[in-house]
Amino acid sequence: MIGRHGGGSATASDPLLGKVLGMRYRIVEKVAKGGMATVYVAHDMRLDRIVAVKVMHRDLDEEGNFAERFVREGRSAAKLSHPNVVAVYDQDEDDGVAFLAMEYIEGHTLRDTIASQAPLGAAKALAYIEPILSAMSAAHAIGIVHRDIKPENVLITTGAASISQRVKVADFGLARVMTNNSNDATTGNLVGTVSYLAPELVTESKSGPRTDVYAAGVVLYELLTGRKPHSGPSPVDIAYKHVHEDVPPPSKAAPGIPRYVDALVARATARDPELRPADAGVLLRMVTRVMATLSAGIFDDPDLTADLALPTAGAPDRGAAAGNATDAPVRAHDESGAESTAVLPALGLPASGPSGPPPARPRPRRDRLPGGRPTFPRGRALLASAEPRRRKFSHSHPNPHSFESGGSHPERT
């Protein structure tokens, strides 16, 4: 039996415990709660199996149409079948409770792996990012953008022999549900996690495959270094850095990383989305070439470094040689670092920006307020990281599903 939050009577504190949703899923245990949803372990009485049930918060449906959008996006996510994706089994709405039934995962999150093992060597870091990109490329191929790639949404299962078989990406489609909410459209809210937000999400709320690519590049940086590329006293400051500062080369924080790996991270996290790989499939091909070079024992490869490097003004883009030969996708702040996905009302930005050096590379012109702080489109919001609460499970207890909430994590297995 999995432990409960609070240590008291969980039934008294959560009316869903013991309830049957959709005449099929008996809620057994509450395991995580965050800004978007609460995750439960449930018994599928029809097929006699354990599943994870994610219940979206009722207050997200203030205008009455969230459940309808949730149903539509649940159907879209269910079309995504891939060995590195947490499977969506069912979705329904029961007396105003919108929920998803999903694959039950035994294991832990990539956040736990980073906390216990990072910085990882380049080969091992890429071994984790490769199946993540494989899952993302399958999603991009059918028009699904994740919008919240981060270590908390990557699960590591127990039992499988290789890393590529153990990685599962969760929550495809949920961020899209949130950004399509009519209330969000009128207020300009953003959904995501501030440490992984692409610059164009911060400034224009534009999302697409390249925003997922940026987030994956940040995750790779974190695997290589054990830290996030940007930090600050508030989510606004961190978002400002994503817009105006390049992700630093991981070798600065973790010496011994090959220059072509630095170039790979720089390419994935280019502040100009047009300079990033077009989608996860293109980045996956770049990663495959880098992994082959590492496996061959080659530490210094000037040609590969040049192929991956961001093009300079007037110079041809050599990225095609490293992975852009075709645009067709491959189908296939607490100490822990955990961050929550959240939806917040629009934040007013102060006129003066954080102190620090000017941007390393010229950016497209944006209107600015006095003091250097850029003006953001009216009504745009930043995603704050809710203060995560953590609890531990015993080693014998599985992690039932994605912890986008940052609410709980199992002990590392």
mmCIF file of N, CA and C in Angstrom, residues 21-130:
data_model
loop_
_atom_site.group_PDB
_atom_site.id
_atom_site.type_symbol
_atom_site.label_atom_id
_atom_site.label_comp_id
_atom_site.label_asym_id
_atom_site.label_seq_id
_atom_site.Cartn_x
_atom_site.Cartn_y
_atom_site.Cartn_z
ATOM 1 N N LEU A 21 -15.172 6.181 -10.428
ATOM 2 C CA LEU A 21 -15.335 7.138 -11.516
ATOM 3 C C LEU A 21 -15.670 6.408 -12.808
ATOM 4 N N GLY A 22 -16.613 6.939 -13.545
ATOM 5 C CA GLY A 22 -16.983 6.355 -14.824
ATOM 6 C C GLY A 22 -17.498 4.938 -14.718
ATOM 7 N N MET A 23 -18.053 4.567 -13.569
ATOM 8 C CA MET A 23 -18.573 3.218 -13.325
ATOM 9 C C MET A 23 -17.501 2.153 -13.569
ATOM 10 N N ARG A 24 -16.231 2.546 -13.387
ATOM 11 C CA ARG A 24 -15.164 1.602 -13.724
ATOM 12 C C ARG A 24 -13.940 1.699 -12.823
ATOM 13 N N TYR A 25 -13.519 2.907 -12.445
ATOM 14 C CA TYR A 25 -12.238 3.090 -11.762
ATOM 15 C C TYR A 25 -12.462 3.454 -10.295
ATOM 16 N N ARG A 26 -12.152 2.509 -9.418
ATOM 17 C CA ARG A 26 -12.271 2.770 -7.986
ATOM 18 C C ARG A 26 -10.986 3.438 -7.501
ATOM 19 N N ILE A 27 -11.113 4.640 -6.962
ATOM 20 C CA ILE A 27 -9.957 5.403 -6.504
ATOM 21 C C ILE A 27 -9.426 4.788 -5.215
ATOM 22 N N VAL A 28 -8.155 4.419 -5.231
ATOM 23 C CA VAL A 28 -7.541 3.705 -4.111
ATOM 24 C C VAL A 28 -6.646 4.609 -3.283
ATOM 25 N N GLU A 29 -5.835 5.418 -3.942
ATOM 26 C CA GLU A 29 -4.796 6.160 -3.224
ATOM 27 C C GLU A 29 -4.481 7.474 -3.915
ATOM 28 N N LYS A 30 -4.334 8.522 -3.151
ATOM 29 C CA LYS A 30 -3.885 9.812 -3.673
ATOM 30 C C LYS A 30 -2.369 9.877 -3.558
ATOM 31 N N VAL A 31 -1.716 10.207 -4.670
ATOM 32 C CA VAL A 31 -0.248 10.199 -4.641
ATOM 33 C C VAL A 31 0.396 11.528 -4.986
ATOM 34 N N ALA A 32 -0.316 12.448 -5.626
ATOM 35 C CA ALA A 32 0.294 13.734 -5.957
ATOM 36 C C ALA A 32 -0.791 14.750 -6.266
ATOM 37 N N LYS A 33 -0.518 15.997 -5.891
ATOM 38 C CA LYS A 33 -1.444 17.080 -6.197
ATOM 39 C C LYS A 33 -0.652 18.296 -6.632
ATOM 40 N N GLY A 34 -1.075 18.914 -7.731
ATOM 41 C CA GLY A 34 -0.388 20.097 -8.227
ATOM 42 C C GLY A 34 -1.360 21.117 -8.756
ATOM 43 N N GLY A 35 -0.835 22.068 -9.508
ATOM 44 C CA GLY A 35 -1.641 23.179 -9.978
ATOM 45 C C GLY A 35 -2.669 22.802 -11.020
ATOM 46 N N MET A 36 -2.462 21.694 -11.736
ATOM 47 C CA MET A 36 -3.364 21.303 -12.812
ATOM 48 C C MET A 36 -4.249 20.119 -12.456
ATOM 49 N N ALA A 37 -3.724 19.190 -11.674
ATOM 50 C CA ALA A 37 -4.436 17.931 -11.484
ATOM 51 C C ALA A 37 -3.966 17.229 -10.221
ATOM 52 N N THR A 38 -4.732 16.223 -9.842
ATOM 53 C CA THR A 38 -4.350 15.315 -8.761
ATOM 54 C C THR A 38 -4.255 13.915 -9.344
ATOM 55 N N VAL A 39 -3.215 13.184 -8.955
ATOM 56 C CA VAL A 39 -2.979 11.838 -9.472
ATOM 57 C C VAL A 39 -3.338 10.815 -8.397
ATOM 58 N N TYR A 40 -4.054 9.786 -8.813
ATOM 59 C CA TYR A 40 -4.467 8.712 -7.916
ATOM 60 C C TYR A 40 -4.064 7.357 -8.494
ATOM 61 N N VAL A 41 -3.904 6.391 -7.610
ATOM 62 C CA VAL A 41 -3.879 4.986 -8.007
ATOM 63 C C VAL A 41 -5.322 4.498 -7.976
ATOM 64 N N ALA A 42 -5.718 3.761 -8.998
ATOM 65 C CA ALA A 42 -7.091 3.278 -9.068
ATOM 66 C C ALA A 42 -7.118 1.835 -9.548
ATOM 67 N N HIS A 43 -8.214 1.156 -9.218
ATOM 68 C CA HIS A 43 -8.436 -0.212 -9.679
ATOM 69 C C HIS A 43 -9.437 -0.191 -10.824
ATOM 70 N N ASP A 44 -9.002 -0.646 -11.988
ATOM 71 C CA ASP A 44 -9.889 -0.786 -13.137
ATOM 72 C C ASP A 44 -10.710 -2.050 -12.917
ATOM 73 N N MET A 45 -11.967 -1.880 -12.497
ATOM 74 C CA MET A 45 -12.785 -3.033 -12.132
ATOM 75 C C MET A 45 -13.202 -3.848 -13.344
ATOM 76 N N ARG A 46 -13.220 -3.251 -14.504
ATOM 77 C CA ARG A 46 -13.623 -3.973 -15.705
ATOM 78 C C ARG A 46 -12.541 -4.948 -16.154
ATOM 79 N N LEU A 47 -11.275 -4.498 -16.147
ATOM 80 C CA LEU A 47 -10.168 -5.337 -16.612
ATOM 81 C C LEU A 47 -9.311 -5.867 -15.469
ATOM 82 N N ASP A 48 -9.695 -5.577 -14.237
ATOM 83 C CA ASP A 48 -8.994 -6.067 -13.050
ATOM 84 C C ASP A 48 -7.496 -5.754 -13.124
ATOM 85 N N ARG A 49 -7.182 -4.474 -13.204
ATOM 86 C CA ARG A 49 -5.792 -4.039 -13.248
ATOM 87 C C ARG A 49 -5.652 -2.702 -12.517
ATOM 88 N N ILE A 50 -4.435 -2.386 -12.147
ATOM 89 C CA ILE A 50 -4.134 -1.115 -11.511
ATOM 90 C C ILE A 50 -3.796 -0.090 -12.591
ATOM 91 N N VAL A 51 -4.370 1.095 -12.478
ATOM 92 C CA VAL A 51 -4.090 2.181 -13.411
ATOM 93 C C VAL A 51 -3.799 3.447 -12.610
ATOM 94 N N ALA A 52 -3.284 4.438 -13.295
ATOM 95 C CA ALA A 52 -3.152 5.776 -12.723
ATOM 96 C C ALA A 52 -4.290 6.625 -13.265
ATOM 97 N N VAL A 53 -4.936 7.366 -12.397
ATOM 98 C CA VAL A 53 -6.022 8.256 -12.803
ATOM 99 C C VAL A 53 -5.628 9.685 -12.454
ATOM 100 N N LYS A 54 -5.641 10.538 -13.455
ATOM 101 C CA LYS A 54 -5.326 11.955 -13.254
ATOM 102 C C LYS A 54 -6.619 12.741 -13.350
ATOM 103 N N VAL A 55 -6.974 13.396 -12.256
ATOM 104 C CA VAL A 55 -8.215 14.164 -12.165
ATOM 105 C C VAL A 55 -7.877 15.644 -12.267
ATOM 106 N N MET A 56 -8.426 16.302 -13.275
ATOM 107 C CA MET A 56 -8.178 17.726 -13.455
ATOM 108 C C MET A 56 -8.981 18.533 -12.444
ATOM 109 N N HIS A 57 -8.414 19.623 -11.987
ATOM 110 C CA HIS A 57 -9.061 20.443 -10.971
ATOM 111 C C HIS A 57 -10.308 21.130 -11.524
ATOM 112 N N ARG A 58 -11.354 21.115 -10.732
ATOM 113 C CA ARG A 58 -12.638 21.673 -11.179
ATOM 114 C C ARG A 58 -12.555 23.169 -11.456
ATOM 115 N N ASP A 59 -11.707 23.880 -10.732
ATOM 116 C CA ASP A 59 -11.662 25.334 -10.893
ATOM 117 C C ASP A 59 -11.078 25.761 -12.233
ATOM 118 N N LEU A 60 -10.591 24.804 -13.029
ATOM 119 C CA LEU A 60 -10.097 25.133 -14.360
ATOM 120 C C LEU A 60 -11.225 25.259 -15.374
ATOM 121 N N ASP A 61 -12.440 24.928 -14.960
ATOM 122 C CA ASP A 61 -13.570 24.926 -15.894
ATOM 123 C C ASP A 61 -14.573 26.017 -15.530
ATOM 124 N N GLU A 62 -14.059 27.202 -15.224
ATOM 125 C CA GLU A 62 -14.927 28.277 -14.764
ATOM 126 C C GLU A 62 -15.979 28.663 -15.802
ATOM 127 N N GLU A 63 -15.652 28.533 -17.084
ATOM 128 C CA GLU A 63 -16.607 28.920 -18.118
ATOM 129 C C GLU A 63 -17.380 27.728 -18.675
ATOM 130 N N GLY A 64 -17.182 26.560 -18.073
ATOM 131 C CA GLY A 64 -18.010 25.415 -18.403
ATOM 132 C C GLY A 64 -17.624 24.602 -19.609
ATOM 133 N N ASN A 65 -16.529 24.927 -20.298
ATOM 134 C CA ASN A 65 -16.185 24.182 -21.508
ATOM 135 C C ASN A 65 -14.868 23.437 -21.389
ATOM 136 N N PHE A 66 -14.255 23.439 -20.214
ATOM 137 C CA PHE A 66 -12.971 22.764 -20.083
ATOM 138 C C PHE A 66 -13.118 21.263 -20.257
ATOM 139 N N ALA A 67 -14.172 20.673 -19.685
ATOM 140 C CA ALA A 67 -14.353 19.224 -19.786
ATOM 141 C C ALA A 67 -14.444 18.788 -21.244
ATOM 142 N N GLU A 68 -15.140 19.588 -22.064
ATOM 143 C CA GLU A 68 -15.260 19.256 -23.489
ATOM 144 C C GLU A 68 -13.890 19.270 -24.162
ATOM 145 N N ARG A 69 -13.081 20.279 -23.870
ATOM 146 C CA ARG A 69 -11.745 20.360 -24.459
ATOM 147 C C ARG A 69 -10.863 19.235 -23.938
ATOM 148 N N PHE A 70 -11.030 18.914 -22.667
ATOM 149 C CA PHE A 70 -10.253 17.845 -22.058
ATOM 150 C C PHE A 70 -10.542 16.518 -22.742
ATOM 151 N N VAL A 71 -11.817 16.269 -23.052
ATOM 152 C CA VAL A 71 -12.204 15.054 -23.765
ATOM 153 C C VAL A 71 -11.530 15.008 -25.130
ATOM 154 N N ARG A 72 -11.564 16.118 -25.846
ATOM 155 C CA ARG A 72 -10.995 16.166 -27.189
ATOM 156 C C ARG A 72 -9.488 15.917 -27.170
ATOM 157 N N GLU A 73 -8.794 16.533 -26.242
ATOM 158 C CA GLU A 73 -7.348 16.358 -26.181
ATOM 159 C C GLU A 73 -6.969 14.977 -25.658
ATOM 160 N N GLY A 74 -7.816 14.405 -24.776
ATOM 161 C CA GLY A 74 -7.559 13.045 -24.324
ATOM 162 C C GLY A 74 -7.620 12.060 -25.474
ATOM 163 N N ARG A 75 -8.565 12.265 -26.369
ATOM 164 C CA ARG A 75 -8.659 11.412 -27.556
ATOM 165 C C ARG A 75 -7.429 11.573 -28.440
ATOM 166 N N SER A 76 -6.957 12.805 -28.555
ATOM 167 C CA SER A 76 -5.765 13.056 -29.368
ATOM 168 C C SER A 76 -4.551 12.359 -28.774
ATOM 169 N N ALA A 77 -4.365 12.490 -27.459
ATOM 170 C CA ALA A 77 -3.216 11.864 -26.806
ATOM 171 C C ALA A 77 -3.288 10.346 -26.888
ATOM 172 N N ALA A 78 -4.499 9.792 -26.877
ATOM 173 C CA ALA A 78 -4.647 8.338 -26.941
ATOM 174 C C ALA A 78 -4.198 7.775 -28.281
ATOM 175 N N LYS A 79 -4.136 8.610 -29.315
ATOM 176 C CA LYS A 79 -3.661 8.159 -30.624
ATOM 177 C C LYS A 79 -2.153 7.941 -30.646
ATOM 178 N N LEU A 80 -1.467 8.455 -29.640
ATOM 179 C CA LEU A 80 -0.016 8.355 -29.599
ATOM 180 C C LEU A 80 0.385 7.036 -28.952
ATOM 181 N N SER A 81 0.837 6.112 -29.763
ATOM 182 C CA SER A 81 1.274 4.803 -29.277
ATOM 183 C C SER A 81 2.762 4.668 -29.533
ATOM 184 N N HIS A 82 3.534 4.593 -28.469
ATOM 185 C CA HIS A 82 4.991 4.545 -28.591
ATOM 186 C C HIS A 82 5.543 3.915 -27.319
ATOM 187 N N PRO A 83 6.579 3.087 -27.421
ATOM 188 C CA PRO A 83 7.103 2.422 -26.222
ATOM 189 C C PRO A 83 7.672 3.367 -25.178
ATOM 190 N N ASN A 84 7.990 4.605 -25.566
ATOM 191 C CA ASN A 84 8.535 5.571 -24.610
ATOM 192 C C ASN A 84 7.515 6.616 -24.182
ATOM 193 N N VAL A 85 6.238 6.318 -24.384
ATOM 194 C CA VAL A 85 5.166 7.221 -23.979
ATOM 195 C C VAL A 85 4.252 6.504 -22.999
ATOM 196 N N VAL A 86 3.879 7.176 -21.912
ATOM 197 C CA VAL A 86 2.896 6.625 -20.989
ATOM 198 C C VAL A 86 1.560 6.532 -21.720
ATOM 199 N N ALA A 87 1.015 5.335 -21.793
ATOM 200 C CA ALA A 87 -0.201 5.102 -22.571
ATOM 201 C C ALA A 87 -1.424 5.706 -21.887
ATOM 202 N N VAL A 88 -2.284 6.317 -22.688
ATOM 203 C CA VAL A 88 -3.579 6.794 -22.213
ATOM 204 C C VAL A 88 -4.614 5.734 -22.558
ATOM 205 N N TYR A 89 -5.282 5.193 -21.534
ATOM 206 C CA TYR A 89 -6.253 4.124 -21.739
ATOM 207 C C TYR A 89 -7.665 4.652 -21.974
ATOM 208 N N ASP A 90 -8.017 5.690 -21.234
ATOM 209 C CA ASP A 90 -9.419 6.092 -21.216
ATOM 210 C C ASP A 90 -9.496 7.521 -20.701
ATOM 211 N N GLN A 91 -10.557 8.193 -21.049
ATOM 212 C CA GLN A 91 -10.863 9.481 -20.431
ATOM 213 C C GLN A 91 -12.361 9.646 -20.407
ATOM 214 N N ASP A 92 -12.799 10.365 -19.371
ATOM 215 C CA ASP A 92 -14.237 10.480 -19.169
ATOM 216 C C ASP A 92 -14.495 11.672 -18.262
ATOM 217 N N GLU A 93 -15.765 11.922 -18.055
ATOM 218 C CA GLU A 93 -16.202 12.962 -17.130
ATOM 219 C C GLU A 93 -17.329 12.377 -16.306
ATOM 220 N N ASP A 94 -17.227 12.490 -14.996
ATOM 221 C CA ASP A 94 -18.193 11.886 -14.084
ATOM 222 C C ASP A 94 -18.645 12.946 -13.083
ATOM 223 N N ASP A 95 -19.874 13.393 -13.234
ATOM 224 C CA ASP A 95 -20.443 14.382 -12.312
ATOM 225 C C ASP A 95 -19.529 15.598 -12.161
ATOM 226 N N GLY A 96 -19.046 16.088 -13.294
ATOM 227 C CA GLY A 96 -18.195 17.271 -13.275
ATOM 228 C C GLY A 96 -16.732 17.002 -13.024
ATOM 229 N N VAL A 97 -16.362 15.731 -12.821
ATOM 230 C CA VAL A 97 -14.965 15.369 -12.587
ATOM 231 C C VAL A 97 -14.377 14.843 -13.892
ATOM 232 N N ALA A 98 -13.499 15.622 -14.515
ATOM 233 C CA ALA A 98 -12.837 15.198 -15.751
ATOM 234 C C ALA A 98 -11.566 14.449 -15.392
ATOM 235 N N PHE A 99 -11.367 13.281 -16.016
ATOM 236 C CA PHE A 99 -10.213 12.472 -15.633
ATOM 237 C C PHE A 99 -9.662 11.698 -16.816
ATOM 238 N N LEU A 100 -8.404 11.308 -16.686
ATOM 239 C CA LEU A 100 -7.726 10.411 -17.613
ATOM 240 C C LEU A 100 -7.317 9.158 -16.859
ATOM 241 N N ALA A 101 -7.483 7.995 -17.484
ATOM 242 C CA ALA A 101 -6.940 6.743 -16.961
ATOM 243 C C ALA A 101 -5.731 6.384 -17.807
ATOM 244 N N MET A 102 -4.615 6.129 -17.139
ATOM 245 C CA MET A 102 -3.352 5.946 -17.849
ATOM 246 C C MET A 102 -2.585 4.745 -17.324
ATOM 247 N N GLU A 103 -1.577 4.394 -18.071
ATOM 248 C CA GLU A 103 -0.666 3.313 -17.713
ATOM 249 C C GLU A 103 -0.053 3.564 -16.336
ATOM 250 N N TYR A 104 -0.035 2.522 -15.539
ATOM 251 C CA TYR A 104 0.556 2.584 -14.200
ATOM 252 C C TYR A 104 2.048 2.269 -14.316
ATOM 253 N N ILE A 105 2.883 3.178 -13.853
ATOM 254 C CA ILE A 105 4.332 3.042 -14.002
ATOM 255 C C ILE A 105 4.986 2.789 -12.658
ATOM 256 N N GLU A 106 5.754 1.719 -12.578
ATOM 257 C CA GLU A 106 6.565 1.461 -11.394
ATOM 258 C C GLU A 106 7.959 2.020 -11.639
ATOM 259 N N GLY A 107 8.426 2.849 -10.751
ATOM 260 C CA GLY A 107 9.747 3.421 -10.920
ATOM 261 C C GLY A 107 9.865 4.768 -10.256
ATOM 262 N N HIS A 108 10.562 5.690 -10.909
ATOM 263 C CA HIS A 108 10.786 7.014 -10.361
ATOM 264 C C HIS A 108 10.867 8.003 -11.521
ATOM 265 N N THR A 109 11.099 9.266 -11.221
ATOM 266 C CA THR A 109 11.168 10.272 -12.269
ATOM 267 C C THR A 109 12.616 10.585 -12.626
ATOM 268 N N LEU A 110 12.774 11.212 -13.780
ATOM 269 C CA LEU A 110 14.109 11.654 -14.186
ATOM 270 C C LEU A 110 14.643 12.699 -13.218
ATOM 271 N N ARG A 111 13.756 13.437 -12.557
ATOM 272 C CA ARG A 111 14.206 14.379 -11.527
ATOM 273 C C ARG A 111 14.971 13.649 -10.434
ATOM 274 N N ASP A 112 14.482 12.483 -10.037
ATOM 275 C CA ASP A 112 15.175 11.695 -9.018
ATOM 276 C C ASP A 112 16.541 11.242 -9.511
ATOM 277 N N THR A 113 16.614 10.848 -10.784
ATOM 278 C CA THR A 113 17.897 10.437 -11.362
ATOM 279 C C THR A 113 18.884 11.593 -11.347
ATOM 280 N N ILE A 114 18.431 12.779 -11.723
ATOM 281 C CA ILE A 114 19.308 13.951 -11.707
ATOM 282 C C ILE A 114 19.777 14.249 -10.289
ATOM 283 N N ALA A 115 18.854 14.167 -9.334
ATOM 284 C CA ALA A 115 19.209 14.479 -7.952
ATOM 285 C C ALA A 115 20.237 13.512 -7.393
ATOM 286 N N SER A 116 20.187 12.256 -7.808
ATOM 287 C CA SER A 116 21.073 11.248 -7.227
ATOM 288 C C SER A 116 22.334 10.992 -8.034
ATOM 289 N N GLN A 117 22.314 11.276 -9.348
ATOM 290 C CA GLN A 117 23.430 10.863 -10.197
ATOM 291 C C GLN A 117 24.115 11.991 -10.956
ATOM 292 N N ALA A 118 23.430 13.070 -11.248
ATOM 293 C CA ALA A 118 24.025 14.137 -12.070
ATOM 294 C C ALA A 118 25.139 14.859 -11.305
ATOM 295 N N PRO A 119 26.144 15.367 -12.041
ATOM 296 C CA PRO A 119 26.243 15.368 -13.497
ATOM 297 C C PRO A 119 26.578 13.997 -14.072
ATOM 298 N N LEU A 120 25.908 13.671 -15.155
ATOM 299 C CA LEU A 120 26.158 12.415 -15.844
ATOM 300 C C LEU A 120 27.208 12.632 -16.926
ATOM 301 N N GLY A 121 27.892 11.585 -17.295
ATOM 302 C CA GLY A 121 28.767 11.671 -18.451
ATOM 303 C C GLY A 121 27.952 11.894 -19.707
ATOM 304 N N ALA A 122 28.613 12.367 -20.758
ATOM 305 C CA ALA A 122 27.899 12.688 -21.989
ATOM 306 C C ALA A 122 27.166 11.479 -22.555
ATOM 307 N N ALA A 123 27.803 10.318 -22.547
ATOM 308 C CA ALA A 123 27.179 9.132 -23.135
ATOM 309 C C ALA A 123 25.902 8.753 -22.389
ATOM 310 N N LYS A 124 25.938 8.795 -21.058
ATOM 311 C CA LYS A 124 24.762 8.410 -20.283
ATOM 312 C C LYS A 124 23.669 9.467 -20.391
ATOM 313 N N ALA A 125 24.049 10.731 -20.393
ATOM 314 C CA ALA A 125 23.055 11.794 -20.545
ATOM 315 C C ALA A 125 22.315 11.652 -21.869
ATOM 316 N N LEU A 126 23.053 11.367 -22.930
ATOM 317 C CA LEU A 126 22.427 11.196 -24.243
ATOM 318 C C LEU A 126 21.599 9.919 -24.302
ATOM 319 N N ALA A 127 21.988 8.904 -23.524
ATOM 320 C CA ALA A 127 21.199 7.675 -23.477
ATOM 321 C C ALA A 127 19.820 7.940 -22.892
ATOM 322 N N TYR A 128 19.707 8.917 -21.992
ATOM 323 C CA TYR A 128 18.399 9.302 -21.460
ATOM 324 C C TYR A 128 17.635 10.193 -22.435
ATOM 325 N N ILE A 129 18.333 11.123 -23.077
ATOM 326 C CA ILE A 129 17.625 12.076 -23.935
ATOM 327 C C ILE A 129 17.151 11.421 -25.227
ATOM 328 N N GLU A 130 17.840 10.374 -25.696
ATOM 329 C CA GLU A 130 17.464 9.730 -26.967
ATOM 330 C C GLU A 130 16.043 9.171 -26.944
#
